[in-house]
Amino acid sequence: MNLYNVSVKWAIPFALTGLMRNVVYAFVHSFFLLYLCRTGAVTYSFAIGLIVAVKIFDILKEPFLGMLLDVAGSRFGFNKFKFFTLTGSLFNAILTISIFNIPMILNGLKPTYCLLTYILWTISISLFDLTYSSVISSFNSGNRHREILSSITRIAQVIGFCLPLILFSLFFRTIQDIQEKHYNNAAFIIALFEITFAFIYAKSDSIIQTKNKVLDFKHVSTLFFQNDQLMVTFVITLLQQIAMCVFIFSYELYVSKLDVQTPQDAFIELQMPWIVVGILCFALYHKLVAIFSRKSVFYVSIFMISTAYFLLFMINLLEVQNSVLTGLLLAVIAGGFALSLNSTTVMTADCVDYGEFRFGKRTECLCFSIQNISEKVGHLIAFLISGLTFSYADVFIKNRTISSQFYSISLDLIVVFSAMAAMLFIYMMFYKLHGSFFENILNAVISFGKESPKPAKDLGNAVRYAVDEHCIMYNLKTDSLEEVLSVLTSRMYDVRAISSKNEFLKGIKAKLLMNPAGIAHGIAIPHTRGSFVRRSALAVAHLSTPIDCGAADGKPCDLIFLIAAPDDGRSHISLLGNLSLMLSEPGFADKLRKSTSPEEINTRLITCEKQLFK
């Protein structure tokens, strides 16, 4: 059984491994401080300083570790996804046991032991986490797989975070005196499950090792800042995490006044709804984007969060103490965050392909380190707020004594609304890998071939060397795609780009049987490759009247780009990748439509490529 070429046999251990990753993460970040203080290993002030310092180190080290994993995987040729997931989980399991088992004989060296083991623990969890998350971008079998795998990782995250908190809250209610042995035993059991599931996952045969040019630190560090879409995704994800952490922190403010009889009632009425709705939204994400689009789902997520948060604020302001209504609004907020989290995960995976199109190199772990940085910054902010202050307002308002929760929830509302507005603005203005066009062009690139593209130095001239002014038709009058293909094929034959018109047209028709030529937004990109192609070539037809090319959005096409590529395993990716990025540039397709001659179309294509790949 397969889910869009992702086998269920592989997906189950993948999900369980992710669940245990988050169980470990939630267990350590929820109980390590409590363990240090209750066992008297260090003072409370030292423990707070220790955790904050290590969290800052954890954030700063993330991109360097991502670069190291990418370079090591490409230079030594092993499957980094398997190797580092397994070794990272093994070291992390050992260190999880170690940080909850401080040797008594250390005496005055206990603070040093806590610092070193906690630092090593953060490194080991990142080894595990980066390669586990970045495997999402390695499946080049279609676009839906990323949405499904993202949903799996996020569902595992929700369950993994909730499971230890629920179990330990029940345990704390039954055991009055929590002793050191309880932490020791819990750490051992969790570590055992972590190693077991990671080993089963690493033994599965569906983890893909993508071929790539050998990377070095200099080039990878340059890619980190030159990938503009990765930087945009980072800012959006950071705003998202800040808003979500504010929501998590303000949760108690909204439910503290409710008249809930028992902890069981509180769980059923307030906590269960948002857990269930969040998981459902994760699970249905790929179906929603298939019906609407990634862009639309992202917009809806922002609307859900903003609207429900405002209504939650209003019922608190009006002192409406209704646990069912509060639970419903919390569920809507959680559902909005679920759709938003899935969106940013898929956006990060797409940035891997964007980097490959532009620079000829895949840097999966580096790209996903961006996602980890944003999440860890959000966690640090939440820790500082909840661990060091009694009121969220105290962080922003100094030299004032505030006893009313009204100021806190008002500031929460301002922060959430500001973050949502900033996310929406940045997404609309700067993010360009969304919508049906990029999704379909990505699928076209994948269906055209799976080999790695040319080195970066050759990428910038792919369109320039392929296009010939003789192969550009302006204001062509036709009513069928077959006629357009026939005319453009003849032009390619005239410039000796192909050796056989019949063989070339057969190749085009074979491709059209698998996938329609239409991409989206009035653009069609029929393509083929084979021995009948002498060199990479691009022919362009600007139609006077749009024609139906089977585009997913149902729009007729008036810009036809015919691609011919030799069967060398790389030219097709370079040409189609470059063309896709150029056409993703806001307004560029319209500039081609407004051109008044083949010469102007040719000039605009070459100029755009030079600017994009400078």
Coordinates of C-alpha atoms in Angstrom, one line a residue:
M1 CA 0.0 0.0 0.0
N2 CA 1.3 3.5 -0.9
L3 CA 0.5 7.1 -0.1
Y4 CA 1.6 9.0 -3.3
N5 CA 4.7 6.7 -3.6
V6 CA 5.3 6.7 0.2
S7 CA 4.9 3.2 1.5
V8 CA 2.8 2.7 4.6
K9 CA 5.4 0.1 5.7
W10 CA 7.9 2.9 5.8
A11 CA 5.6 5.6 7.0
I12 CA 4.7 3.8 10.2
P13 CA 8.2 3.6 11.7
F14 CA 8.8 7.1 10.3
A15 CA 5.8 8.3 12.4
L16 CA 6.8 6.4 15.5
T17 CA 10.4 7.6 15.3
G18 CA 9.1 11.2 15.1
L19 CA 6.7 10.6 18.0
M20 CA 9.6 9.4 20.2
R21 CA 11.7 12.3 19.1
N22 CA 9.1 14.6 20.5
V23 CA 8.4 12.6 23.6
V24 CA 12.1 12.9 24.4
Y25 CA 12.1 16.7 23.6
A26 CA 8.9 17.3 25.7
F27 CA 10.2 15.2 28.6
V28 CA 13.6 16.9 28.8
H29 CA 12.3 20.5 28.4
S30 CA 9.4 20.0 30.7
F31 CA 11.1 18.1 33.6
F32 CA 14.9 18.7 33.5
L33 CA 14.6 22.0 35.4
L34 CA 12.3 20.3 37.9
Y35 CA 14.7 17.4 38.3
L36 CA 17.7 19.7 38.9
C37 CA 15.8 21.7 41.6
R38 CA 14.1 18.7 43.3
T39 CA 17.3 16.7 43.5
G40 CA 19.4 19.7 44.7
A41 CA 22.0 19.1 42.0
V42 CA 22.3 22.9 41.4
T43 CA 20.6 26.0 42.7
Y44 CA 17.4 27.3 41.1
S45 CA 19.2 30.4 39.8
F46 CA 22.0 28.3 38.3
A47 CA 19.5 26.0 36.7
I48 CA 17.7 28.9 35.0
G49 CA 20.9 30.4 33.8
L50 CA 22.1 27.0 32.6
I51 CA 19.0 26.3 30.5
V52 CA 18.9 29.8 29.0
A53 CA 22.6 29.7 28.1
V54 CA 22.3 26.2 26.5
K55 CA 19.2 27.2 24.6
I56 CA 21.0 30.2 23.1
F57 CA 23.9 27.9 22.1
D58 CA 21.4 25.4 20.7
I59 CA 20.0 28.1 18.4
L60 CA 23.4 29.4 17.3
K61 CA 24.8 26.0 16.5
E62 CA 21.9 24.9 14.3
P63 CA 23.0 26.2 10.9
F64 CA 26.6 25.1 11.4
L65 CA 25.4 21.6 12.2
G66 CA 23.1 21.6 9.2
M67 CA 26.1 22.6 7.0
L68 CA 28.2 19.8 8.5
L69 CA 25.6 17.1 7.9
D70 CA 25.1 18.2 4.2
V71 CA 28.9 18.4 3.6
A72 CA 29.6 15.1 5.2
G73 CA 26.8 13.3 3.4
S74 CA 27.9 14.6 0.0
R75 CA 31.7 14.3 0.5
F76 CA 31.7 10.7 1.9
G77 CA 28.7 9.4 -0.1
F78 CA 26.8 7.7 2.7
N79 CA 23.1 8.0 3.3
K80 CA 23.0 10.9 5.8
F81 CA 19.3 10.4 6.5
K82 CA 19.9 6.9 7.8
F83 CA 23.3 7.4 9.4
F84 CA 22.7 10.5 11.4
T85 CA 19.1 9.6 12.4
L86 CA 20.3 6.4 13.9
T87 CA 23.6 7.6 15.5
G88 CA 21.9 10.8 16.7
S89 CA 19.1 8.9 18.4
L90 CA 21.7 6.5 19.9
F91 CA 23.7 9.3 21.4
N92 CA 20.6 11.2 22.4
A93 CA 19.2 8.2 24.3
I94 CA 22.5 7.8 26.2
L95 CA 22.6 11.5 27.1
T96 CA 18.9 11.5 28.0
I97 CA 19.7 8.9 30.6
S98 CA 22.8 10.8 31.7
I99 CA 21.3 14.1 32.3
F100 CA 18.7 12.5 34.6
N101 CA 21.3 10.5 36.4
I102 CA 23.8 12.9 37.9
P103 CA 26.5 10.8 39.7
M104 CA 26.5 11.5 43.4
I105 CA 30.3 11.3 43.7
L106 CA 30.8 14.4 41.7
N107 CA 29.9 16.7 44.5
G108 CA 31.2 20.2 43.5
L109 CA 31.5 19.2 39.9
K110 CA 27.8 18.7 39.4
P111 CA 27.2 22.1 37.8
T112 CA 30.0 21.4 35.2
Y113 CA 28.5 17.9 34.6
C114 CA 25.0 19.4 34.0
L115 CA 26.3 22.0 31.6
L116 CA 28.4 19.6 29.5
T117 CA 25.8 16.8 29.3
Y118 CA 23.0 19.2 28.4
I119 CA 25.1 20.8 25.6
L120 CA 25.9 17.4 24.2
W121 CA 22.2 16.5 24.5
T122 CA 21.2 19.4 22.4
I123 CA 23.8 18.5 19.7
S124 CA 22.6 14.8 19.7
I125 CA 18.9 15.8 19.4
S126 CA 19.7 18.1 16.4
L127 CA 21.7 15.3 14.7
F128 CA 18.5 13.2 15.0
D129 CA 16.1 16.0 14.3
L130 CA 17.7 17.7 11.2
T131 CA 18.1 14.5 9.2
Y132 CA 14.7 13.2 10.3
S133 CA 12.9 16.4 9.2
S134 CA 14.9 17.0 6.0
V135 CA 14.1 13.6 4.6
I136 CA 10.7 15.2 3.6
S137 CA 12.5 17.0 0.8
S138 CA 14.3 13.9 -0.6
F139 CA 11.3 12.2 -2.1
N140 CA 11.3 13.3 -5.7
S141 CA 8.1 11.4 -6.7
G142 CA 5.6 14.2 -6.8
N143 CA 4.4 17.1 -4.8
R144 CA 1.8 15.5 -2.6
H145 CA 4.3 13.4 -0.7
R146 CA 5.8 16.5 1.0
E147 CA 2.4 17.5 2.3
I148 CA 1.7 13.9 3.6
L149 CA 5.1 13.5 5.2
S150 CA 4.8 17.0 6.8
S151 CA 1.4 16.0 8.2
I152 CA 3.0 12.8 9.7
T153 CA 5.8 14.7 11.4
R154 CA 3.4 17.3 12.8
I155 CA 0.9 14.7 14.1
A156 CA 3.8 12.9 15.7
Q157 CA 4.9 16.2 17.2
V158 CA 1.5 16.9 18.8
I159 CA 1.1 13.4 20.2
G160 CA 4.7 13.3 21.2
F161 CA 4.4 16.5 23.2
C162 CA 1.1 15.7 24.8
L163 CA 1.8 12.1 25.7
P164 CA 4.5 12.6 28.4
L165 CA 2.8 15.7 29.8
I166 CA -0.5 13.8 30.2
L167 CA 1.1 10.7 31.6
F168 CA 3.3 12.6 34.1
S169 CA 0.4 14.8 35.2
L170 CA -1.5 11.7 36.1
F171 CA 1.6 10.2 37.8
F172 CA 2.2 13.4 39.8
R173 CA -1.4 13.2 41.1
T174 CA -1.0 9.6 42.4
I175 CA 2.6 10.0 43.8
Q176 CA 2.9 12.7 46.4
D177 CA 6.7 12.4 46.8
I178 CA 8.4 12.5 43.4
Q179 CA 11.9 11.0 44.0
E180 CA 15.0 10.9 41.9
K181 CA 14.4 7.3 40.9
H182 CA 11.2 8.2 39.2
Y183 CA 13.1 10.6 36.8
N184 CA 15.8 8.0 36.3
N185 CA 13.4 5.2 35.4
A186 CA 11.3 7.4 33.0
A187 CA 14.5 8.6 31.2
F188 CA 15.6 5.0 30.7
I189 CA 12.3 3.8 29.4
I190 CA 11.9 6.7 27.0
A191 CA 15.5 6.2 25.7
L192 CA 14.9 2.5 25.1
F193 CA 11.9 3.2 23.0
E194 CA 13.8 6.0 21.1
I195 CA 16.6 3.6 20.1
T196 CA 14.2 0.8 19.1
F197 CA 12.0 2.9 16.8
A198 CA 15.0 4.7 15.3
F199 CA 16.7 1.4 14.4
I200 CA 13.5 0.1 12.8
Y201 CA 13.2 3.3 10.8
A202 CA 16.8 3.2 9.7
K203 CA 16.4 -0.4 8.5
S204 CA 13.6 0.5 6.1
D205 CA 14.6 0.7 2.5
S206 CA 12.6 3.7 1.4
I207 CA 14.9 6.4 2.7
I208 CA 16.3 8.1 -0.4
Q209 CA 19.9 9.4 -0.7
T210 CA 19.8 12.2 -3.2
K211 CA 22.8 12.4 -5.6
N212 CA 24.6 15.7 -5.3
K213 CA 27.8 17.5 -6.2
V214 CA 30.4 17.4 -3.5
L215 CA 29.8 20.3 -1.2
D216 CA 32.2 22.3 0.9
F217 CA 31.7 24.7 3.8
K218 CA 32.4 27.8 1.8
H219 CA 29.8 27.2 -0.9
V220 CA 27.2 25.9 1.6
S221 CA 27.5 28.9 3.8
T222 CA 27.1 31.2 0.8
L223 CA 23.9 29.3 -0.2
F224 CA 22.5 29.9 3.3
F225 CA 22.2 33.7 2.6
Q226 CA 21.7 33.7 -1.1
N227 CA 18.6 31.5 -1.0
D228 CA 16.2 34.5 -0.7
Q229 CA 13.1 32.3 -0.4
L230 CA 14.7 30.4 2.5
M231 CA 15.2 33.7 4.3
V232 CA 11.6 34.7 3.7
T233 CA 10.4 31.3 5.0
F234 CA 12.6 31.8 8.1
V235 CA 11.0 35.2 8.9
I236 CA 7.5 33.8 8.4
T237 CA 8.2 30.8 10.5
L238 CA 9.7 32.9 13.3
L239 CA 6.6 35.1 13.5
Q240 CA 4.5 32.0 13.5
Q241 CA 6.4 30.5 16.4
I242 CA 6.3 33.7 18.4
A243 CA 2.5 33.9 17.9
M244 CA 2.1 30.2 18.8
C245 CA 4.2 30.5 22.0
V246 CA 2.1 33.5 23.1
F247 CA -1.0 31.4 22.6
I248 CA 0.5 28.6 24.6
F249 CA 1.5 30.9 27.4
S250 CA -1.8 32.7 27.5
Y251 CA -3.8 29.5 27.6
E252 CA -4.0 29.4 31.4
L253 CA -5.2 33.1 31.5
Y254 CA -8.3 32.2 29.4
V255 CA -9.2 29.0 31.2
S256 CA -8.4 29.9 34.8
K257 CA -11.7 31.6 35.5
L258 CA -13.8 28.8 34.1
D259 CA -15.9 26.7 36.5
V260 CA -14.6 23.2 35.6
Q261 CA -15.3 20.6 38.3
T262 CA -12.5 18.1 37.8
P263 CA -9.2 17.7 35.9
Q264 CA -10.9 15.1 33.8
D265 CA -13.6 17.5 32.8
A266 CA -11.0 20.2 32.0
F267 CA -9.2 17.7 29.8
I268 CA -12.4 16.7 27.9
E269 CA -13.9 20.2 27.5
L270 CA -10.8 22.3 27.0
Q271 CA -7.8 20.2 26.0
M272 CA -9.2 17.3 24.0
P273 CA -11.0 19.6 21.4
W274 CA -7.8 21.4 20.3
I275 CA -5.8 18.2 20.3
V276 CA -8.3 16.4 18.0
V277 CA -8.9 19.4 15.7
G278 CA -5.2 20.0 15.4
I279 CA -4.5 16.4 14.4
L280 CA -7.4 16.4 11.9
C281 CA -6.2 19.6 10.3
F282 CA -2.7 18.1 9.9
A283 CA -4.2 14.9 8.4
L284 CA -6.5 16.8 6.0
Y285 CA -3.9 19.3 4.9
H286 CA -2.9 17.5 1.6
K287 CA -6.5 17.1 0.6
L288 CA -7.3 20.8 1.3
V289 CA -4.4 22.1 -0.8
A290 CA -5.4 19.7 -3.6
I291 CA -8.9 21.2 -3.6
F292 CA -7.9 24.8 -3.1
S293 CA -4.1 25.6 -3.1
R294 CA -1.3 26.0 -0.6
K295 CA -1.7 29.8 -0.8
S296 CA -5.4 29.6 0.0
V297 CA -4.9 27.2 2.9
F298 CA -2.2 29.5 4.4
Y299 CA -4.5 32.5 4.2
V300 CA -7.3 30.5 5.9
S301 CA -4.9 29.5 8.7
I302 CA -4.2 33.1 9.4
F303 CA -7.9 34.0 9.3
M304 CA -8.7 31.1 11.7
I305 CA -6.1 32.1 14.3
S306 CA -6.8 35.9 14.2
T307 CA -10.6 35.5 14.3
A308 CA -10.8 32.9 17.0
Y309 CA -8.2 34.7 19.1
F310 CA -10.1 37.9 18.9
L311 CA -13.4 36.2 19.9
L312 CA -11.5 34.5 22.8
F313 CA -10.4 37.9 24.0
M314 CA -13.9 39.3 23.7
I315 CA -15.6 36.6 25.8
N316 CA -12.9 37.0 28.4
L317 CA -13.4 40.8 28.4
L318 CA -17.2 40.3 28.7
E319 CA -16.6 37.6 31.4
V320 CA -18.5 35.0 29.5
Q321 CA -17.6 31.8 31.5
N322 CA -18.5 29.1 29.1
S323 CA -16.1 26.2 28.9
V324 CA -17.6 24.7 25.8
L325 CA -17.4 27.9 23.8
T326 CA -13.8 28.5 25.1
G327 CA -12.8 24.9 24.1
L328 CA -14.3 25.5 20.6
L329 CA -12.3 28.7 20.1
L330 CA -9.1 27.1 21.4
A331 CA -9.7 24.3 18.9
V332 CA -10.1 26.7 16.0
I333 CA -6.9 28.4 17.0
A334 CA -5.1 25.1 17.2
G335 CA -6.5 24.1 13.8
G336 CA -5.2 27.3 12.3
F337 CA -1.8 26.8 13.7
A338 CA -1.8 23.2 12.4
L339 CA -2.5 24.4 8.8
S340 CA 0.1 27.1 9.2
L341 CA 2.8 24.7 10.6
N342 CA 2.2 22.3 7.8
S343 CA 2.5 25.2 5.3
T344 CA 5.8 26.4 6.6
T345 CA 7.2 22.9 6.7
V346 CA 6.3 22.3 3.0
M347 CA 7.7 25.8 2.2
T348 CA 11.0 24.8 3.7
A349 CA 11.1 21.6 1.7
D350 CA 10.4 23.6 -1.5
C351 CA 13.3 25.9 -0.6
V352 CA 15.6 22.9 -1.0
D353 CA 14.5 22.6 -4.7
Y354 CA 14.7 26.3 -5.2
G355 CA 18.3 26.3 -4.0
E356 CA 19.0 23.4 -6.4
F357 CA 17.4 25.2 -9.3
R358 CA 19.4 28.3 -8.6
F359 CA 22.8 27.0 -7.4
G360 CA 22.9 23.4 -8.5
K361 CA 23.3 22.0 -5.0
R362 CA 20.9 20.4 -2.5
T363 CA 21.3 21.4 1.1
E364 CA 18.4 19.7 2.9
C365 CA 19.8 19.8 6.5
L366 CA 20.9 23.4 6.2
C367 CA 17.4 24.5 4.9
F368 CA 15.6 22.6 7.7
S369 CA 18.0 24.1 10.3
I370 CA 16.2 27.4 9.5
Q371 CA 12.9 25.8 10.7
N372 CA 14.6 24.5 13.8
I373 CA 16.1 27.9 14.6
S374 CA 12.7 29.6 14.4
E375 CA 11.0 27.0 16.6
K376 CA 13.8 27.1 19.2
V377 CA 13.7 30.9 19.4
G378 CA 10.0 30.7 20.0
H379 CA 10.6 28.1 22.7
L380 CA 13.2 30.3 24.3
I381 CA 10.8 33.2 24.4
A382 CA 8.1 31.0 26.0
F383 CA 10.5 29.8 28.6
L384 CA 11.7 33.3 29.5
I385 CA 8.1 34.5 29.8
S386 CA 6.7 31.5 31.7
G387 CA 9.8 30.8 33.8
L388 CA 10.9 34.2 34.8
T389 CA 7.7 36.3 35.1
F390 CA 4.2 35.9 36.6
S391 CA 2.6 38.2 34.0
Y392 CA 3.3 38.4 30.3
A393 CA 2.8 42.2 30.6
D394 CA 5.9 42.4 32.9
V395 CA 8.1 41.6 29.9
F396 CA 6.9 44.8 28.1
I397 CA 5.9 47.2 30.9
K398 CA 8.5 48.2 33.5
N399 CA 8.1 49.9 36.8
R400 CA 4.4 49.2 37.1
T401 CA 2.5 46.7 39.3
I402 CA -0.2 45.0 37.3
S403 CA -2.6 42.8 39.1
S404 CA -5.3 42.5 36.4
Q405 CA -5.0 39.8 33.7
F406 CA -6.6 42.2 31.3
Y407 CA -3.3 43.8 30.4
S408 CA -1.7 40.5 29.8
I409 CA -4.3 39.2 27.4
S410 CA -4.5 42.6 25.7
L411 CA -0.8 42.4 25.0
D412 CA -1.2 38.8 23.9
L413 CA -3.8 39.9 21.4
I414 CA -1.6 42.7 20.0
V415 CA 1.4 40.3 19.6
V416 CA -0.7 37.6 17.9
F417 CA -2.4 40.1 15.5
S418 CA 0.9 41.8 14.7
A419 CA 2.6 38.5 13.9
M420 CA -0.3 37.3 11.8
A421 CA -0.4 40.6 9.8
A422 CA 3.3 40.6 9.3
M423 CA 3.2 36.9 8.1
L424 CA 0.4 37.7 5.6
F425 CA 2.3 40.8 4.3
I426 CA 5.6 39.0 3.9
Y427 CA 4.0 36.0 2.3
M428 CA 2.0 38.1 -0.2
M429 CA 4.9 40.4 -1.1
F430 CA 8.0 38.2 -1.0
Y431 CA 7.3 34.5 -1.1
K432 CA 7.0 33.2 -4.7
L433 CA 7.1 29.4 -4.4
H434 CA 3.4 29.1 -3.7
G435 CA 0.3 28.6 -5.7
S436 CA -0.6 26.2 -8.5
F437 CA 2.2 27.4 -10.8
F438 CA 5.1 26.4 -8.6
E439 CA 3.5 23.2 -7.5
N440 CA 2.9 22.1 -11.1
I441 CA 6.3 23.2 -12.3
L442 CA 7.9 21.3 -9.5
N443 CA 6.1 18.2 -10.6
A444 CA 7.1 18.9 -14.2
V445 CA 10.8 19.1 -13.2
I446 CA 10.4 15.8 -11.2
S447 CA 8.7 14.0 -14.1
F448 CA 11.3 15.3 -16.6
G449 CA 14.1 13.5 -14.7
K450 CA 15.6 12.8 -11.3
E451 CA 19.2 13.5 -11.9
S452 CA 21.1 16.4 -10.3
P453 CA 21.4 19.6 -12.3
K454 CA 24.5 21.2 -13.6
P455 CA 27.0 23.0 -11.4
A456 CA 26.0 26.5 -10.4
K457 CA 28.4 28.2 -12.7
D458 CA 26.6 26.6 -15.7
L459 CA 23.0 27.2 -14.5
G460 CA 22.9 30.9 -15.2
N461 CA 23.1 30.5 -19.0
A462 CA 20.7 27.6 -19.5
V463 CA 17.9 29.6 -21.2
R464 CA 20.3 32.0 -22.9
Y465 CA 22.1 29.2 -24.7
A466 CA 18.9 27.3 -25.5
V467 CA 16.7 30.1 -26.9
D468 CA 17.0 31.2 -30.5
E469 CA 15.1 34.2 -31.9
H470 CA 14.1 32.1 -35.0
C471 CA 12.2 29.8 -32.5
I472 CA 10.1 32.6 -31.0
M473 CA 6.7 33.1 -32.5
Y474 CA 4.9 36.3 -31.7
N475 CA 1.1 36.7 -31.9
L476 CA 0.7 33.3 -33.4
K477 CA -2.9 32.6 -34.6
T478 CA -4.0 29.0 -33.9
D479 CA -6.8 27.1 -32.3
S480 CA -5.0 23.9 -31.3
L481 CA -1.9 22.8 -29.3
E482 CA -1.0 20.3 -32.0
E483 CA -0.6 23.1 -34.5
V484 CA 1.6 25.1 -32.1
L485 CA 3.8 22.1 -31.4
S486 CA 4.2 21.4 -35.2
V487 CA 5.2 25.0 -35.9
L488 CA 7.7 25.2 -33.0
T489 CA 9.1 21.8 -33.8
S490 CA 9.8 22.9 -37.4
R491 CA 11.6 26.0 -36.1
M492 CA 13.7 23.8 -33.9
Y493 CA 14.6 21.6 -36.8
D494 CA 15.5 24.7 -38.9
V495 CA 18.2 25.7 -36.3
R496 CA 19.5 22.1 -36.1
A497 CA 18.5 21.7 -32.5
I498 CA 16.8 18.3 -33.3
S499 CA 17.6 15.7 -35.8
S500 CA 14.1 14.3 -36.4
K501 CA 10.8 16.2 -36.3
N502 CA 8.8 12.9 -36.2
E503 CA 10.8 11.4 -33.3
F504 CA 10.6 14.7 -31.4
L505 CA 6.9 15.0 -31.8
K506 CA 6.4 11.4 -30.8
G507 CA 8.4 12.1 -27.6
I508 CA 6.3 15.2 -26.9
K509 CA 3.0 13.3 -27.4
A510 CA 4.2 10.5 -25.1
K511 CA 4.9 13.1 -22.4
L512 CA 1.5 14.7 -22.9
L513 CA -0.2 11.3 -22.3
M514 CA 1.4 11.3 -18.8
N515 CA 1.0 15.0 -18.0
P516 CA -0.8 17.8 -19.7
A517 CA 1.3 20.7 -21.2
G518 CA -0.6 23.3 -19.2
I519 CA 1.0 24.4 -15.9
A520 CA -1.1 27.3 -14.6
H521 CA -1.8 31.0 -15.1
G522 CA -2.0 30.8 -18.9
I523 CA 1.4 29.0 -19.3
A524 CA 2.2 25.7 -20.9
I525 CA 5.5 23.9 -21.0
P526 CA 5.5 20.8 -23.2
H527 CA 8.9 19.1 -23.1
T528 CA 10.8 15.9 -24.0
R529 CA 14.4 14.6 -24.3
G530 CA 16.1 11.9 -26.2
S531 CA 18.8 11.0 -28.7
F532 CA 17.0 12.9 -31.4
V533 CA 17.9 16.2 -29.7
R534 CA 21.3 17.6 -30.6
R535 CA 21.4 20.4 -28.0
S536 CA 19.2 22.0 -25.4
A537 CA 16.7 24.2 -27.1
L538 CA 13.8 26.4 -26.1
A539 CA 11.0 27.6 -28.5
V540 CA 8.4 30.1 -27.5
A541 CA 4.9 30.9 -28.8
H542 CA 3.0 34.0 -27.9
L543 CA -0.6 33.2 -29.0
S544 CA -3.1 35.8 -30.1
T545 CA -5.9 33.7 -28.6
P546 CA -5.4 31.4 -25.6
I547 CA -6.1 27.7 -26.1
D548 CA -6.9 24.8 -23.8
C549 CA -3.7 22.9 -22.7
G550 CA -5.2 21.0 -19.8
A551 CA -3.8 23.3 -17.0
A552 CA -4.8 22.3 -13.5
D553 CA -6.4 25.7 -12.8
G554 CA -8.6 25.4 -16.0
K555 CA -7.3 28.5 -17.6
P556 CA -6.4 28.5 -21.3
C557 CA -2.8 29.2 -22.2
D558 CA -1.3 32.0 -24.4
L559 CA 2.4 31.4 -23.6
I560 CA 3.8 28.1 -24.8
F561 CA 7.4 27.1 -24.0
L562 CA 8.6 24.0 -25.9
I563 CA 11.7 22.4 -24.4
A564 CA 14.0 20.0 -26.1
A565 CA 16.9 18.4 -24.2
P566 CA 19.5 15.8 -25.0
D567 CA 19.5 12.6 -23.0
D568 CA 22.5 13.6 -20.8
G569 CA 20.8 13.5 -17.5
R570 CA 21.2 17.1 -16.5
S571 CA 20.4 19.6 -19.3
H572 CA 16.6 19.2 -18.9
I573 CA 16.7 20.0 -15.2
S574 CA 18.9 23.1 -15.8
L575 CA 16.7 24.5 -18.5
L576 CA 13.3 23.7 -17.0
G577 CA 14.5 24.7 -13.5
N578 CA 15.7 28.1 -14.7
L579 CA 12.6 28.7 -16.8
S580 CA 10.4 27.8 -13.8
L581 CA 12.1 30.3 -11.6
M582 CA 12.0 33.0 -14.2
L583 CA 8.2 32.5 -14.7
S584 CA 7.7 32.5 -10.9
E585 CA 9.1 36.1 -10.8
P586 CA 6.1 38.4 -10.1
G587 CA 4.9 40.1 -13.3
F588 CA 7.5 38.5 -15.6
A589 CA 4.9 36.4 -17.6
D590 CA 2.8 39.6 -18.1
K591 CA 5.9 41.4 -19.5
L592 CA 6.3 38.6 -22.0
R593 CA 2.6 39.0 -23.0
K594 CA 3.1 42.7 -23.5
S595 CA 6.1 42.3 -25.7
T596 CA 5.5 43.4 -29.3
S597 CA 8.1 41.3 -31.2
P598 CA 10.1 38.1 -31.0
E599 CA 13.2 40.3 -30.4
E600 CA 11.6 41.8 -27.3
I601 CA 10.6 38.4 -25.9
N602 CA 14.1 37.1 -26.5
T603 CA 15.7 40.1 -24.8
R604 CA 13.3 39.9 -21.8
L605 CA 14.1 36.2 -21.3
I606 CA 17.9 36.7 -21.4
T607 CA 17.8 39.8 -19.2
C608 CA 15.6 38.1 -16.5
E609 CA 17.9 35.1 -16.4
K610 CA 21.0 37.3 -16.0
Q611 CA 19.3 39.2 -13.1
L612 CA 18.0 36.1 -11.4
F613 CA 21.3 34.2 -11.5
K614 CA 23.8 37.0 -11.1

